[in-house]
Amino acid sequence: MIDVKLQSVLRRVYDSDVPARSDLEYLLALKDPSEVAQLYAFADFVRKEHVGDGILLRGIIEFANHCRNTCLYCGLNRDNSHLERYRLSGRQILQGVEELVCSGIKTVVLQSGEDDALDPSWFEQLIEEITSKFDIAVTLSVGQKSRRQYELWKRAGANRYLLKIETTDPELYASLHPGMSFDNHLRCTYDLQAIGYQTGSGSIVGLKGQTIATLAEDILFFRERDFDMLSVGPFIPNRNTALGRRQAGDLGLTLRCIAVTRIVTKNTHMPANTAIASLAGRDGTIAALRAGANVVMPNFTTEAYKNLYELYPGKKCINPKESVNQVEKIAAELTRYVDYSRGDSLKRKKEQATSMAQN
Ligand code: SAM
C-alpha cells in the first residue's frame, strides 16, 4: 500500500537542495517492510533517472597492506601483528592493470594502507607508465597525504581519489582514529577537490557510537561537498582489532543509507561495495544495486597476496574473471547492463554543460 506521508517525505528530500535532517532520519529509521520497499523503489527510480541502467566496473589493485594508522575497526592497522605484510612491485601492479584492461575494464583503483614507505616519485612514475600504456582512468586511494603529493600524482595522470571520511561526527572520528586528525581529513578532501580530482568519500555503517542522526549528518555532508563518488558499506568486525567483538553493521540500515544517499546526491557513482558482498554475498550486491548503487569493483590484486589485504575476515575477493561474469549475470537479472566505459563523474559533465550553455 502506498504510504502518503512517506511519499511526501521522499518527494521533499528529492526536491530540496538541502534536505531537513529530520526527514533523512525518518527515512533511515524506516522498519515496515512495505515502506522500506517504497524507499528502495524511489532510490532505484532516482538512480535510473540520473545515472541510467549501466553497472560500471572498476578494477581494484590493493598494492600494499602496510599502514601507519591504528583505526579501531581496520585489520590493516599497524598494531595488528597477526597480519603478514606485503608491497607489490611495479611489475606486479602493471600485470594486474593489463589483466583488467583485457577484461574490458577502463578504471584501475590503486589502493593501499597509509604506507609511510610509499615513495611519491615511484608512485608518480607508476601512474605515468599506466596512463601512457593504457587508455584507462586511474583512481588513487592511499590515504591522507600532502597537497604537494596529490598535485604530483594528478600531474602524472591520476584522475580520481577515494578518501572515505567513515563518519562526519568529529568526536566519533577521533575515538575511532587515534592520532589522526579530522581537520586534516577535511583539508585533504578540500585539496583533492580543489586540485581537480574526481573525489570520493563515504561511510561505514554500524560503528560504535554511531546513531541515525550521525548517519543523516554524513549524508548532508555528502550533499554539501557534492562528491563524484560515494561508498557506503557495513562495518565488519575483525577479531584482531579493538572492535573485534562488536557485531557487524546492519544490512538493512546500510541499504537504507545507500538509498537515501542516492536520493539526496542524485548522479553520484556509488558501488555495491566489497563489505556488502562480504556480509551478504551475491544477494547483498543485488540488494545494493536495487537500492541505488551503480558500480561494482572486481579485485585484480595479485592472487598470492589478495587474502593478505584483510580489512576484516571473509572479505570477498573472488577471481576477477568470475566476478565480471557474475556482474554480467546480475545485470541481466535486473534488466540492466554492464557499462564498460570509463564512467567518469557525471557531476562535472553537468557543470560543463551548464557553463557552455551560459557562454
Ligand atoms: N588507506 C586508504 C584510506 O584510508 O582511505 C585506503 C585503505 S582503507 C583500509 C579502505 C577502506 O576500508 C576504508 O575506507 C574503510 O571504509 C574500509 N574498512 C576498513 N576496515 C573495515 C571494517 N572492519 N569494516 C568495513 N569497512 C572497513
PDB file of C-alpha atoms and ligand atoms in Angstrom, residues 73-76 111-114 141-143 162-164 166 204 234-238 275 309 311-312, ligand 1:
ATOM      1  CA  TYR A  73      37.954  -1.191  13.024  1.00  0.00           C
ATOM      2  CA  CYS A  74      40.589  -1.981  10.383  1.00  0.00           C
ATOM      3  CA  GLY A  75      42.645  -5.150  10.047  1.00  0.00           C
ATOM      4  CA  LEU A  76      45.477  -3.243   8.362  1.00  0.00           C
ATOM      5  CA  GLN A 111      44.597   1.207  -3.047  1.00  0.00           C
ATOM      6  CA  SER A 112      46.872   0.634  -0.066  1.00  0.00           C
ATOM      7  CA  GLY A 113      47.083   1.266   3.642  1.00  0.00           C
ATOM      8  CA  GLU A 114      48.551   4.633   4.590  1.00  0.00           C
ATOM      9  CA  SER A 141      43.191   5.519  -2.598  1.00  0.00           C
ATOM     10  CA  VAL A 142      46.277   5.788  -0.421  1.00  0.00           C
ATOM     11  CA  GLY A 143      45.001   7.944   2.435  1.00  0.00           C
ATOM     12  CA  LEU A 162      38.884   7.882  -2.863  1.00  0.00           C
ATOM     13  CA  LEU A 163      39.182   9.016   0.751  1.00  0.00           C
ATOM     14  CA  LYS A 164      36.263   7.873   2.891  1.00  0.00           C
ATOM     15  CA  GLU A 166      33.881   6.972   7.585  1.00  0.00           C
ATOM     16  CA  ILE A 204      30.909   2.779   7.449  1.00  0.00           C
ATOM     17  CA  PRO A 234      28.620  -2.103   6.687  1.00  0.00           C
ATOM     18  CA  PHE A 235      31.152  -2.421   9.489  1.00  0.00           C
ATOM     19  CA  ILE A 236      32.509  -5.981   9.671  1.00  0.00           C
ATOM     20  CA  PRO A 237      34.312  -6.981  12.881  1.00  0.00           C
ATOM     21  CA  ASN A 238      37.894  -8.183  12.738  1.00  0.00           C
ATOM     22  CA  ALA A 275      31.913  -5.056   2.535  1.00  0.00           C
ATOM     23  CA  TYR A 309      44.608  -7.362   2.378  1.00  0.00           C
ATOM     24  CA  LEU A 311      40.430  -5.478   6.417  1.00  0.00           C
ATOM     25  CA  TYR A 312      38.041  -7.976   8.009  1.00  0.00           C
TER      26      TYR A 312
HETATM   27  N1  SAM B   1      44.382   3.964   3.315  1.00  0.00           N
HETATM   28  C1  SAM B   1      43.304   4.373   2.479  1.00  0.00           C
HETATM   29  C2  SAM B   1      42.345   5.253   3.253  1.00  0.00           C
HETATM   30  O1  SAM B   1      42.473   5.336   4.457  1.00  0.00           O
HETATM   31  O2  SAM B   1      41.496   5.864   2.606  1.00  0.00           O
HETATM   32  C3  SAM B   1      42.570   3.198   1.848  1.00  0.00           C
HETATM   33  C4  SAM B   1      42.618   1.882   2.542  1.00  0.00           C
HETATM   34  S1  SAM B   1      41.373   1.675   3.768  1.00  0.00           S
HETATM   35  C5  SAM B   1      41.897   0.179   4.503  1.00  0.00           C
HETATM   36  C6  SAM B   1      39.977   1.218   2.794  1.00  0.00           C
HETATM   37  C7  SAM B   1      38.617   1.215   3.448  1.00  0.00           C
HETATM   38  O3  SAM B   1      38.427   0.002   4.142  1.00  0.00           O
HETATM   39  C8  SAM B   1      38.336   2.257   4.483  1.00  0.00           C
HETATM   40  O4  SAM B   1      37.975   3.479   3.905  1.00  0.00           O
HETATM   41  C9  SAM B   1      37.192   1.640   5.292  1.00  0.00           C
HETATM   42  O5  SAM B   1      35.957   2.181   4.901  1.00  0.00           O
HETATM   43  C10 SAM B   1      37.254   0.167   4.908  1.00  0.00           C
HETATM   44  N2  SAM B   1      37.320  -0.712   6.112  1.00  0.00           N
HETATM   45  C11 SAM B   1      38.395  -0.981   6.874  1.00  0.00           C
HETATM   46  N3  SAM B   1      38.071  -1.806   7.887  1.00  0.00           N
HETATM   47  C12 SAM B   1      36.752  -2.068   7.774  1.00  0.00           C
HETATM   48  C13 SAM B   1      35.838  -2.873   8.522  1.00  0.00           C
HETATM   49  N4  SAM B   1      36.220  -3.549   9.600  1.00  0.00           N
HETATM   50  N5  SAM B   1      34.552  -2.933   8.101  1.00  0.00           N
HETATM   51  C14 SAM B   1      34.166  -2.255   6.996  1.00  0.00           C
HETATM   52  N6  SAM B   1      34.973  -1.474   6.246  1.00  0.00           N
HETATM   53  C15 SAM B   1      36.267  -1.382   6.629  1.00  0.00           C
END
